[in-house]
Amino acid sequence: MSATTKEKLLAGALRTLVEQGIAKTSARSIAATAGVNQGLIFYHFGSVDELLSEACRFGAEQRVTRHRERLAGVDSLAGLLDFAREMHEEERAAGHVAMLGQLLAAGQTQPALAAATASGLALWVAELETVLTRLLAATPLGEFADPAGLARAVAASFVGIELYEGVDPEGAGRALDALEQLAGLAQVLEGLGPLSQRAVRHGLRRGARR
């Protein structure tokens, strides 16, 4: 029963953030959404801030787990971008993009919330790093790219695009198109024969030494 109540509160906190915004998210509103007594928030989590922090991690874990199998099946950078586009539409429709913007803004003054939001994003970064390591290994770029750093750059780019879309939808679309072009270039490199790939690697090594 305790675990069920905690999960209700976590889900209720996320739903309240999405539907009412962080400014109207309180012990009373969360409890009403979850259908439980608000005193249980303090019994299980100690404070509303701690509940929100746990809810951020809980929500990210749910979404990552849901899509992990599909990510494991991605076999190209273009396929990864297709997944990202679909995820973007899904997250926006569910209200998660707007919620992320509010959490990032609130995290500027609330360290615990900032840490929780970063922890949730880190789960996506870890999944991206696994996929990028696998995909880049098949291209001349695999020897030179830093999958860990690249995964963070990709995650940051998509967070920025999601937030940017709120004020400039066309610009956000063009940004995604540009990433698609880069994915296409990487796919061309992957399709090169052994001699051509060797020549590309040689050129990259020379560039790296400068």
Short mmCIF file of C-alpha atoms in Angstrom, two decimals:
data_model
loop_
_atom_site.label_atom_id
_atom_site.label_comp_id
_atom_site.label_asym_id
_atom_site.label_seq_id
_atom_site.Cartn_x
_atom_site.Cartn_y
_atom_site.Cartn_z
CA MET A 1 0.00 0.00 0.00
CA SER A 2 2.87 2.37 0.87
CA ALA A 3 4.54 1.83 -2.52
CA THR A 4 1.22 2.38 -4.29
CA THR A 5 0.64 5.64 -2.41
CA LYS A 6 4.14 6.89 -3.25
CA GLU A 7 3.63 6.10 -6.92
CA LYS A 8 0.28 7.90 -6.89
CA LEU A 9 1.98 10.95 -5.43
CA LEU A 10 4.82 10.84 -7.96
CA ALA A 11 2.42 10.50 -10.87
CA GLY A 12 0.17 13.15 -9.33
CA ALA A 13 3.06 15.60 -9.02
CA LEU A 14 4.00 15.15 -12.68
CA ARG A 15 0.41 15.52 -13.82
CA THR A 16 -0.03 18.65 -11.72
CA LEU A 17 3.12 20.18 -13.18
CA VAL A 18 1.88 19.49 -16.71
CA GLU A 19 -1.71 20.63 -16.19
CA GLN A 20 -1.30 23.55 -13.77
CA GLY A 21 2.32 24.67 -14.07
CA ILE A 22 4.93 24.86 -11.37
CA ALA A 23 3.53 28.11 -9.91
CA LYS A 24 0.27 26.34 -8.97
CA THR A 25 1.88 23.09 -7.89
CA SER A 26 1.42 22.75 -4.13
CA ALA A 27 0.80 20.05 -1.56
CA ARG A 28 -2.94 20.64 -1.90
CA SER A 29 -3.04 20.54 -5.71
CA ILE A 30 -0.80 17.46 -5.91
CA ALA A 31 -2.85 15.61 -3.30
CA ALA A 32 -6.06 16.49 -5.13
CA THR A 33 -4.66 15.20 -8.42
CA ALA A 34 -3.34 12.02 -6.78
CA GLY A 35 -6.56 11.47 -4.83
CA VAL A 36 -4.84 11.16 -1.44
CA ASN A 37 -4.54 13.13 1.78
CA GLN A 38 -1.94 15.89 1.46
CA GLY A 39 -0.40 14.87 4.77
CA LEU A 40 0.93 11.78 3.00
CA ILE A 41 3.24 13.99 0.93
CA PHE A 42 5.16 14.97 4.05
CA TYR A 43 5.00 11.44 5.47
CA HIS A 44 6.56 9.88 2.38
CA PHE A 45 8.78 12.69 1.04
CA GLY A 46 9.26 15.25 3.81
CA SER A 47 8.47 18.24 1.60
CA VAL A 48 6.87 19.25 -1.69
CA ASP A 49 10.30 20.10 -3.12
CA GLU A 50 11.58 16.61 -2.38
CA LEU A 51 8.46 15.09 -3.95
CA LEU A 52 9.00 17.17 -7.10
CA SER A 53 12.65 16.11 -7.22
CA GLU A 54 11.73 12.44 -6.96
CA ALA A 55 8.94 12.91 -9.51
CA CYS A 56 11.42 14.33 -12.05
CA ARG A 57 13.57 11.22 -11.77
CA PHE A 58 10.54 8.93 -11.72
CA GLY A 59 9.12 10.44 -14.91
CA ALA A 60 12.45 10.26 -16.76
CA GLU A 61 12.99 6.64 -15.70
CA GLN A 62 9.53 5.69 -16.98
CA ARG A 63 10.07 7.29 -20.40
CA VAL A 64 13.60 5.94 -20.85
CA THR A 65 12.50 2.42 -19.91
CA ARG A 66 9.59 2.68 -22.33
CA HIS A 67 11.83 3.53 -25.28
CA ARG A 68 14.99 1.56 -24.42
CA GLU A 69 14.14 -1.40 -26.63
CA ARG A 70 13.50 0.81 -29.65
CA LEU A 71 16.74 2.72 -29.10
CA ALA A 72 18.59 -0.58 -29.01
CA GLY A 73 17.20 -1.33 -32.46
CA VAL A 74 18.27 1.97 -34.06
CA ASP A 75 20.78 1.08 -36.79
CA SER A 76 21.77 4.48 -38.23
CA LEU A 77 22.16 8.12 -37.24
CA ALA A 78 19.24 8.91 -39.53
CA GLY A 79 17.18 6.36 -37.62
CA LEU A 80 18.20 8.00 -34.35
CA LEU A 81 17.03 11.35 -35.66
CA ASP A 82 13.71 9.82 -36.76
CA PHE A 83 13.28 8.55 -33.22
CA ALA A 84 14.12 11.99 -31.84
CA ARG A 85 11.54 13.67 -34.08
CA GLU A 86 8.83 11.27 -32.94
CA MET A 87 9.84 11.69 -29.31
CA HIS A 88 9.73 15.47 -29.74
CA GLU A 89 6.15 15.35 -31.01
CA GLU A 90 5.12 12.92 -28.30
CA GLU A 91 6.73 14.94 -25.51
CA ARG A 92 5.21 18.19 -26.76
CA ALA A 93 1.72 16.69 -27.07
CA ALA A 94 1.96 15.29 -23.53
CA GLY A 95 2.97 18.68 -22.13
CA HIS A 96 6.42 17.48 -21.11
CA VAL A 97 8.25 20.12 -23.17
CA ALA A 98 6.50 22.94 -21.36
CA MET A 99 7.12 21.19 -18.04
CA LEU A 100 10.82 20.82 -18.80
CA GLY A 101 11.07 24.53 -19.54
CA GLN A 102 9.53 25.35 -16.16
CA LEU A 103 11.79 22.89 -14.33
CA LEU A 104 14.89 24.32 -15.97
CA ALA A 105 13.82 27.85 -15.04
CA ALA A 106 12.98 26.87 -11.45
CA GLY A 107 16.26 24.99 -11.16
CA GLN A 108 18.15 28.28 -11.47
CA THR A 109 17.12 29.15 -7.90
CA GLN A 110 16.30 25.71 -6.46
CA PRO A 111 19.42 23.49 -6.32
CA ALA A 112 17.51 20.32 -5.42
CA LEU A 113 15.21 20.71 -8.40
CA ALA A 114 18.17 21.51 -10.65
CA ALA A 115 19.94 18.32 -9.53
CA ALA A 116 16.80 16.23 -10.11
CA THR A 117 16.23 17.68 -13.57
CA ALA A 118 19.86 17.06 -14.47
CA SER A 119 19.59 13.51 -13.14
CA GLY A 120 16.59 12.86 -15.38
CA LEU A 121 18.38 14.26 -18.42
CA ALA A 122 21.42 12.14 -17.55
CA LEU A 123 19.34 8.99 -18.05
CA TRP A 124 18.68 10.04 -21.65
CA VAL A 125 22.35 10.97 -22.13
CA ALA A 126 23.42 7.49 -21.02
CA GLU A 127 21.07 5.88 -23.54
CA LEU A 128 22.28 8.19 -26.31
CA GLU A 129 25.92 7.46 -25.49
CA THR A 130 25.30 3.72 -25.86
CA VAL A 131 23.62 4.18 -29.24
CA LEU A 132 26.19 6.67 -30.57
CA THR A 133 29.11 4.47 -29.51
CA ARG A 134 27.61 1.60 -31.47
CA LEU A 135 26.69 3.63 -34.56
CA LEU A 136 29.90 5.66 -34.85
CA ALA A 137 32.06 2.55 -34.56
CA ALA A 138 30.94 1.65 -38.10
CA THR A 139 32.17 4.95 -39.57
CA PRO A 140 35.55 6.67 -39.95
CA LEU A 141 34.37 9.07 -37.26
CA GLY A 142 34.35 6.35 -34.60
CA GLU A 143 38.07 6.68 -33.99
CA PHE A 144 37.88 10.42 -33.39
CA ALA A 145 34.47 11.15 -31.90
CA ASP A 146 33.81 11.32 -28.16
CA PRO A 147 30.45 9.51 -27.73
CA ALA A 148 30.05 10.70 -24.13
CA GLY A 149 30.55 14.35 -25.03
CA LEU A 150 28.55 14.01 -28.23
CA ALA A 151 25.63 12.44 -26.34
CA ARG A 152 25.54 15.47 -24.05
CA ALA A 153 25.75 17.83 -27.01
CA VAL A 154 22.87 16.05 -28.75
CA ALA A 155 20.74 16.05 -25.58
CA ALA A 156 21.44 19.75 -24.99
CA SER A 157 20.60 20.51 -28.63
CA PHE A 158 17.24 18.80 -28.42
CA VAL A 159 16.38 20.45 -25.11
CA GLY A 160 17.19 23.78 -26.72
CA ILE A 161 15.17 22.99 -29.85
CA GLU A 162 12.18 21.91 -27.78
CA LEU A 163 12.21 25.17 -25.84
CA TYR A 164 13.02 27.26 -28.91
CA GLU A 165 10.03 25.85 -30.75
CA GLY A 166 7.74 27.69 -28.35
CA VAL A 167 8.79 31.04 -29.82
CA ASP A 168 9.94 30.06 -33.31
CA PRO A 169 8.43 26.80 -34.61
CA GLU A 170 9.83 27.30 -38.11
CA GLY A 171 13.34 27.90 -36.77
CA ALA A 172 13.14 24.77 -34.62
CA GLY A 173 12.09 22.78 -37.69
CA ARG A 174 15.05 24.09 -39.65
CA ALA A 175 17.38 23.14 -36.81
CA LEU A 176 16.08 19.58 -36.94
CA ASP A 177 16.49 19.57 -40.71
CA ALA A 178 20.13 20.67 -40.31
CA LEU A 179 20.78 17.80 -37.90
CA GLU A 180 19.20 15.46 -40.44
CA GLN A 181 21.65 16.69 -43.08
CA LEU A 182 24.58 15.92 -40.75
CA ALA A 183 23.16 12.46 -40.14
CA GLY A 184 23.01 12.00 -43.91
CA LEU A 185 26.67 12.94 -44.27
CA ALA A 186 27.62 10.42 -41.60
CA GLN A 187 25.62 7.77 -43.43
CA VAL A 188 27.55 8.52 -46.62
CA LEU A 189 30.81 8.01 -44.73
CA GLU A 190 29.51 4.72 -43.36
CA GLY A 191 28.79 3.54 -46.90
CA LEU A 192 32.30 4.22 -48.22
CA GLY A 193 34.51 1.31 -49.18
CA PRO A 194 37.55 0.32 -47.09
CA LEU A 195 40.03 2.37 -49.14
CA SER A 196 37.89 5.50 -49.04
CA GLN A 197 37.30 5.11 -45.32
CA ARG A 198 41.05 4.76 -44.81
CA ALA A 199 41.60 7.99 -46.75
CA VAL A 200 39.03 9.80 -44.61
CA ARG A 201 40.65 8.54 -41.41
CA HIS A 202 44.04 9.69 -42.67
CA GLY A 203 42.65 13.16 -43.38
CA LEU A 204 41.04 13.33 -39.96
CA ARG A 205 44.28 12.31 -38.25
CA ARG A 206 46.18 15.01 -40.11
CA GLY A 207 43.57 17.56 -39.10
CA ALA A 208 43.72 16.45 -35.47
CA ARG A 209 47.51 16.95 -35.33
CA ARG A 210 47.31 20.59 -36.44
#
